[in-house]
PDB file of C-alpha atoms in Angstrom:
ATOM      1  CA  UNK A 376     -78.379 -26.971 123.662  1.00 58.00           C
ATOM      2  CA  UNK A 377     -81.090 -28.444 121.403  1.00 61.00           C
ATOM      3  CA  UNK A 378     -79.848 -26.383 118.425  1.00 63.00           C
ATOM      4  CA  UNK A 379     -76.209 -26.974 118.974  1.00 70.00           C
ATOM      5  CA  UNK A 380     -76.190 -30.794 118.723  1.00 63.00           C
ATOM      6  CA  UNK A 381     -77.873 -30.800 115.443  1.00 61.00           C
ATOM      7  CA  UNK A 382     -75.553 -28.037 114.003  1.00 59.00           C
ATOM      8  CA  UNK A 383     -72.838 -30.606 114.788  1.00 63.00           C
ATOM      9  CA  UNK A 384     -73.907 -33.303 113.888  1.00 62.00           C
ATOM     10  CA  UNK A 385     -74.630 -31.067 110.150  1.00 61.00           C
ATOM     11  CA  UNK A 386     -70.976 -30.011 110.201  1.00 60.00           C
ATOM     12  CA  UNK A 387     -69.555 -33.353 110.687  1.00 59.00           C
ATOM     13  CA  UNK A 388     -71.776 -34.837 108.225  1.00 59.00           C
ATOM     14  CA  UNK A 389     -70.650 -32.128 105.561  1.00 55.00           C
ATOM     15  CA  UNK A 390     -66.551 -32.788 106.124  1.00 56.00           C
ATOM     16  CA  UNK A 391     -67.307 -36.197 106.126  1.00 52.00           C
ATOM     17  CA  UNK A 392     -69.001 -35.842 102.821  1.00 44.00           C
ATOM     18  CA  UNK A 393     -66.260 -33.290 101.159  1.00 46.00           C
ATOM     19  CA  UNK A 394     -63.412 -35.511 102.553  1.00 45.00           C
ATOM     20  CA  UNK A 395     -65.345 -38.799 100.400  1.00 44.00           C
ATOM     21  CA  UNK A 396     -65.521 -36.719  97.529  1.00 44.00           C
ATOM     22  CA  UNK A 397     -61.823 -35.720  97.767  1.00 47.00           C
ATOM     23  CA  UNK A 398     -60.857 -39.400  97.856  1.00 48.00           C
ATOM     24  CA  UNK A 399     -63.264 -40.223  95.111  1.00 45.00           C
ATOM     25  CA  UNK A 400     -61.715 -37.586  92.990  1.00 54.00           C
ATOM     26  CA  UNK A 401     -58.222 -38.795  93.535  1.00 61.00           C
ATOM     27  CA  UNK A 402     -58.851 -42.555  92.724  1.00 64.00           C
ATOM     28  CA  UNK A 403     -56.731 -44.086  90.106  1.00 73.00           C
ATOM     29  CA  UNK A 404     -58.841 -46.096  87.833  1.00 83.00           C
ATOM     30  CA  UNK A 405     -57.171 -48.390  85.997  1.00 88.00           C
ATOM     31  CA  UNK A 406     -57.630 -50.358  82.350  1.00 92.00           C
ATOM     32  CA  UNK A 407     -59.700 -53.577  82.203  1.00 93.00           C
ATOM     33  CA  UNK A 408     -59.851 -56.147  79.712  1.00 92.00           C
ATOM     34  CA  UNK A 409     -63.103 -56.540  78.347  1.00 93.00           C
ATOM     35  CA  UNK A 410     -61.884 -59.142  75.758  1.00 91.00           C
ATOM     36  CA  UNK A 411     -59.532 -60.458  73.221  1.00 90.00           C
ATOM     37  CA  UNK A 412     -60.656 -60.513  69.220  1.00 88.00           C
ATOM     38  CA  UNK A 413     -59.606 -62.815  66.781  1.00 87.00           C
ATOM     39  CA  UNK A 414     -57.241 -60.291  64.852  1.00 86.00           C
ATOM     40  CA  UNK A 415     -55.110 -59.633  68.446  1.00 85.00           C
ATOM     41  CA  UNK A 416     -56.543 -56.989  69.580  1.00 90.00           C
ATOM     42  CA  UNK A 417     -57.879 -56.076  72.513  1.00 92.00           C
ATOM     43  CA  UNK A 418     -61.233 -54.596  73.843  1.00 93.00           C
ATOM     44  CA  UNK A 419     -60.649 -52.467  77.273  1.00 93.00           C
ATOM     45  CA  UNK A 420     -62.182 -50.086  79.027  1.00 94.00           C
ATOM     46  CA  UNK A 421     -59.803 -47.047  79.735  1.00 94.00           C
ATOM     47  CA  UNK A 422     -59.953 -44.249  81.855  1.00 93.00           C
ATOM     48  CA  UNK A 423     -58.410 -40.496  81.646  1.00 92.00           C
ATOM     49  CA  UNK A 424     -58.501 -37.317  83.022  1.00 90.00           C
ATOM     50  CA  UNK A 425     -58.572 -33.966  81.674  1.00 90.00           C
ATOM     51  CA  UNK A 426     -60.244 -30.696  81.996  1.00 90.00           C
ATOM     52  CA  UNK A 427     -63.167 -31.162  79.983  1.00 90.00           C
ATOM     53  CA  UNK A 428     -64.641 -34.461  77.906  1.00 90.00           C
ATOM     54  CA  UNK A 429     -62.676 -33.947  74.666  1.00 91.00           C
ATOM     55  CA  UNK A 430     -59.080 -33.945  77.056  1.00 92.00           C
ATOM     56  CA  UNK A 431     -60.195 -36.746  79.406  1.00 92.00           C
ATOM     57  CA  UNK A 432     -60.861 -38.892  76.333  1.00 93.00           C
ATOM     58  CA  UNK A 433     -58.052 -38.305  74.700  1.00 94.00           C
ATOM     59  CA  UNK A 434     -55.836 -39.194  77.556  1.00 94.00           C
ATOM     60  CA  UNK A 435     -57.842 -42.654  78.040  1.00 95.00           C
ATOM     61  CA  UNK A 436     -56.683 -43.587  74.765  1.00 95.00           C
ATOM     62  CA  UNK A 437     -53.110 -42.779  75.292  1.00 96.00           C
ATOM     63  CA  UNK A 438     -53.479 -44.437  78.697  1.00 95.00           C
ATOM     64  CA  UNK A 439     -54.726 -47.830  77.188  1.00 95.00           C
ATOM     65  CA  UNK A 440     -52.184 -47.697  74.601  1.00 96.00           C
ATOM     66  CA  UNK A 441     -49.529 -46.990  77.362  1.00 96.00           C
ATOM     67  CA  UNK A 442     -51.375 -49.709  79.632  1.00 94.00           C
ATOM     68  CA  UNK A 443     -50.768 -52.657  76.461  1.00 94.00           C
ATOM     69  CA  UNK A 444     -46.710 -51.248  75.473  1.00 94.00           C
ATOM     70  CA  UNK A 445     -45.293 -51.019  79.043  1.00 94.00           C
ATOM     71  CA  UNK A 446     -47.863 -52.269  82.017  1.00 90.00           C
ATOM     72  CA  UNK A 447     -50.100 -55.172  80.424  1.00 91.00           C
ATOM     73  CA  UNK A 448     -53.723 -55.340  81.305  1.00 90.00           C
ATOM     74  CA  UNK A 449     -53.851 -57.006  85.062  1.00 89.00           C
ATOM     75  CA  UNK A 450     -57.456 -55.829  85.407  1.00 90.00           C
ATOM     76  CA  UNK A 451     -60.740 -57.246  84.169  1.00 88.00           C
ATOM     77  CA  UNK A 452     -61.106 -60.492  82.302  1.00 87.00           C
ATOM     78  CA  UNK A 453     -58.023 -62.770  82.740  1.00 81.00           C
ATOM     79  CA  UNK A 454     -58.163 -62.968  78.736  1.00 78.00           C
ATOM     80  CA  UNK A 455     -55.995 -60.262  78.352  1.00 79.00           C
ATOM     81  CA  UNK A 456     -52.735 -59.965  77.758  1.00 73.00           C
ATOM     82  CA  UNK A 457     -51.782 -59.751  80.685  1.00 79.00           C
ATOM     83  CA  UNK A 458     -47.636 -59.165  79.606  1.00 88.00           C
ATOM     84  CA  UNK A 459     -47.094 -55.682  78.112  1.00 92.00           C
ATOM     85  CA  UNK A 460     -45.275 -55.449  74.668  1.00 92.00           C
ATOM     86  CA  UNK A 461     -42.562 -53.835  75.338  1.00 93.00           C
ATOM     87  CA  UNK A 462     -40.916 -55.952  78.652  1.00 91.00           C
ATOM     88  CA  UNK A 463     -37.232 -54.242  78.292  1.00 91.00           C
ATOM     89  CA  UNK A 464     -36.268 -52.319  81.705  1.00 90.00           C
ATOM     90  CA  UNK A 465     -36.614 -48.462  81.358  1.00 91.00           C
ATOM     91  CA  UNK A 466     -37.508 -48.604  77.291  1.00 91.00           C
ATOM     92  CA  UNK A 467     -39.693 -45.767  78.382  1.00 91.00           C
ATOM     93  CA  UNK A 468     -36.893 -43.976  79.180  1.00 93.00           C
ATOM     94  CA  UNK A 469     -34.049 -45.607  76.474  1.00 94.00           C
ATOM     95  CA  UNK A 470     -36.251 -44.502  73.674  1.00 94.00           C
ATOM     96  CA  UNK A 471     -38.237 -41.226  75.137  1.00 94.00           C
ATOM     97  CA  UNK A 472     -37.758 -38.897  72.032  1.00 95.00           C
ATOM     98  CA  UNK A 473     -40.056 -42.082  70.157  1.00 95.00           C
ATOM     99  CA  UNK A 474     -42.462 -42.313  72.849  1.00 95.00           C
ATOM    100  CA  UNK A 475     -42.745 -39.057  72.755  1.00 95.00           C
ATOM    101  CA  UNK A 476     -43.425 -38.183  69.452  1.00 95.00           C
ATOM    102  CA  UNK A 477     -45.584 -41.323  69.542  1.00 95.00           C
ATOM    103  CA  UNK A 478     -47.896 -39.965  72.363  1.00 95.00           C
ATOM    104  CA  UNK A 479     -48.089 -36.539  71.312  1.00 93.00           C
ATOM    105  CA  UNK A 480     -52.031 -35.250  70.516  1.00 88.00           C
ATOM    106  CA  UNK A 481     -52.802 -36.861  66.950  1.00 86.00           C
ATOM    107  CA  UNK A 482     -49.630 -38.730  67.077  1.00 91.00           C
ATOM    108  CA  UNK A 483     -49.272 -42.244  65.971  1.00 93.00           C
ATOM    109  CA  UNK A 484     -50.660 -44.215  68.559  1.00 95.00           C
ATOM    110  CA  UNK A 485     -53.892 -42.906  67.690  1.00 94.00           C
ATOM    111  CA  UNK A 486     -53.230 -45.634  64.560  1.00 94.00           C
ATOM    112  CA  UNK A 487     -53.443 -48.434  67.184  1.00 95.00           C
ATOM    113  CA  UNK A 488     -57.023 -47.541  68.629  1.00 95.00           C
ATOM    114  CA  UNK A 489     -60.341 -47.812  67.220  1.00 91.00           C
ATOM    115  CA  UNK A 490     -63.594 -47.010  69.109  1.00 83.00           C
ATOM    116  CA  UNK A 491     -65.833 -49.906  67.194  1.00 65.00           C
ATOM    117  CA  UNK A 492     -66.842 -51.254  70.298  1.00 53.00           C
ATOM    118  CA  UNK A 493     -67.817 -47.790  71.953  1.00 49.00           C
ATOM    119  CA  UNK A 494     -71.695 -48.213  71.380  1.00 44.00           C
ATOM    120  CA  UNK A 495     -71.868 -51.585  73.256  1.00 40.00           C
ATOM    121  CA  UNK A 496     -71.021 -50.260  76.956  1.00 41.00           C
ATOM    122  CA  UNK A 497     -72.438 -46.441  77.927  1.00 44.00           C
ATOM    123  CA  UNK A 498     -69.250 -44.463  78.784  1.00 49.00           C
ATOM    124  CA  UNK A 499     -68.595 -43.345  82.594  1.00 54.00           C
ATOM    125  CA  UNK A 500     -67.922 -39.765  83.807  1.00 55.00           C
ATOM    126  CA  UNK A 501     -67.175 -38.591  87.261  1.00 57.00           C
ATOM    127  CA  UNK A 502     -66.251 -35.196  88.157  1.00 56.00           C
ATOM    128  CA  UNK A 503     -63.941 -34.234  90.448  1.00 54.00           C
ATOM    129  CA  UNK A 504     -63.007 -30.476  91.412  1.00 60.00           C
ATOM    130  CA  UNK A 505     -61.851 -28.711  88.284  1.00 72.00           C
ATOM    131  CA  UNK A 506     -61.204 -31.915  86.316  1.00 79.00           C
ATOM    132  CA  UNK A 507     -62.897 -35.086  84.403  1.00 86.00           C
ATOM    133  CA  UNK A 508     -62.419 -38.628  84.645  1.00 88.00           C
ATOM    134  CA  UNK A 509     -64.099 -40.110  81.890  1.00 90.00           C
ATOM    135  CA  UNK A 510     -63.405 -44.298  80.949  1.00 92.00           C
ATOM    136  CA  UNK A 511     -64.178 -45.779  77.295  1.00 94.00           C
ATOM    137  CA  UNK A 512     -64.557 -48.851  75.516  1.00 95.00           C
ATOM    138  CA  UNK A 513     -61.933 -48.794  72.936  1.00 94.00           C
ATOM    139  CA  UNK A 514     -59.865 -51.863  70.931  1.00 95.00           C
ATOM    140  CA  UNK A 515     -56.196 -51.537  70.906  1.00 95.00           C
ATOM    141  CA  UNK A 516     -54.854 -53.441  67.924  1.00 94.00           C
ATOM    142  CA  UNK A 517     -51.893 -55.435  69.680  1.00 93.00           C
ATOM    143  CA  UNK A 518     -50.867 -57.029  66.766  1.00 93.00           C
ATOM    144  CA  UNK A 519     -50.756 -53.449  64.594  1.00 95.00           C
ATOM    145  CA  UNK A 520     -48.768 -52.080  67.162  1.00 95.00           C
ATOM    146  CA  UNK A 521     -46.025 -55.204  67.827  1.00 95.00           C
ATOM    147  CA  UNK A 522     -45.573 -54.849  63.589  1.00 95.00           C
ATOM    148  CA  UNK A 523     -44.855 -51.379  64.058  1.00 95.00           C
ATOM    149  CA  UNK A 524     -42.461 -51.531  66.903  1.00 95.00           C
ATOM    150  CA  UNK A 525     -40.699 -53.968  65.279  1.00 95.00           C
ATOM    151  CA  UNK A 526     -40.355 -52.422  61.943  1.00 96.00           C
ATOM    152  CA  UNK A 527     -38.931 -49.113  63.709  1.00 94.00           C
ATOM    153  CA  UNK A 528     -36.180 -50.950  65.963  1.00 93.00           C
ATOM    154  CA  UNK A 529     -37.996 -50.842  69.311  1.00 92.00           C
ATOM    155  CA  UNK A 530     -38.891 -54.361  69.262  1.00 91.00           C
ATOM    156  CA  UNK A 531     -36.721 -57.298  68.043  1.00 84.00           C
TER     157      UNK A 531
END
């Protein structure tokens, strides 16, 4: 009896612990604003995920590109935009062969990102199961990107 009371309290412990890390893994960390610069851009932190560093950064810059054109930034300092660029109803959609073209690895949108800012704030890594969630400091040039919508019809 004295051996079997600590073996469960062990196992529950242990399930307990795998079932946090589960939840942890699947968390959906979303893009804060960090600030606004004088040229229109925007500083933000983003998050991705991927299956090593290299992927999980690359989809944190798509994502806070994505975040400024359809979603706005809601998170972080109120600075922000908070209004995304493109406000039409299902644009992702209407103009999908663009987007995706636009989003592809070393497409375009990689025009509308710089990492200036990424020595100012360490970046953040968690590791989940087979897969790594990895958030940056980046600036998305708002501005850049409106001028370029606009000169290829998405924007009016």
């Amino acid at each position: 009896m004295k051996l079997i009371l600590p073996l469960i309290t062990f196992l529950l412990l242990l399930t307990n612990s795998n079932a946090q890390q589960k939840i942890a893994g699947n968390y959906i960390y979303k893009t804060e604003c960090l600030g606004v610069e004088l040229d229109g851009s925007q500083t933000v932190k983003a998050w991705g995920n991927g299956k090593n560093k290299a992927d999980a950064e690359e989809q944190a810059k798509k994502n806070a590109v994505r975040d400024v054109l359809f979603n706005g930034i809601h998170e972080g300092k109120q600075e922000c935009e908070i209004k995304p660029l493109i406000t039409e109803v299902n644009a992702r959609e209407k103009y999908e062969d663009y987007f995706n073209i636009f989003f592809t690895d070393g497409g375009d949108y990689k025009r509308f990102i710089s990492l200036r800012d990424e020595n100012n704030e360490k970046r953040d890594k968690r590791k989940a199961h087979k897969s790594i969630t990895k958030g940056i400091v980046l600036r998305v040039l708002r501005s850049d990107l409106k001028k370029k919508l606009i000169a290829d019809g998405i924007l009016k």
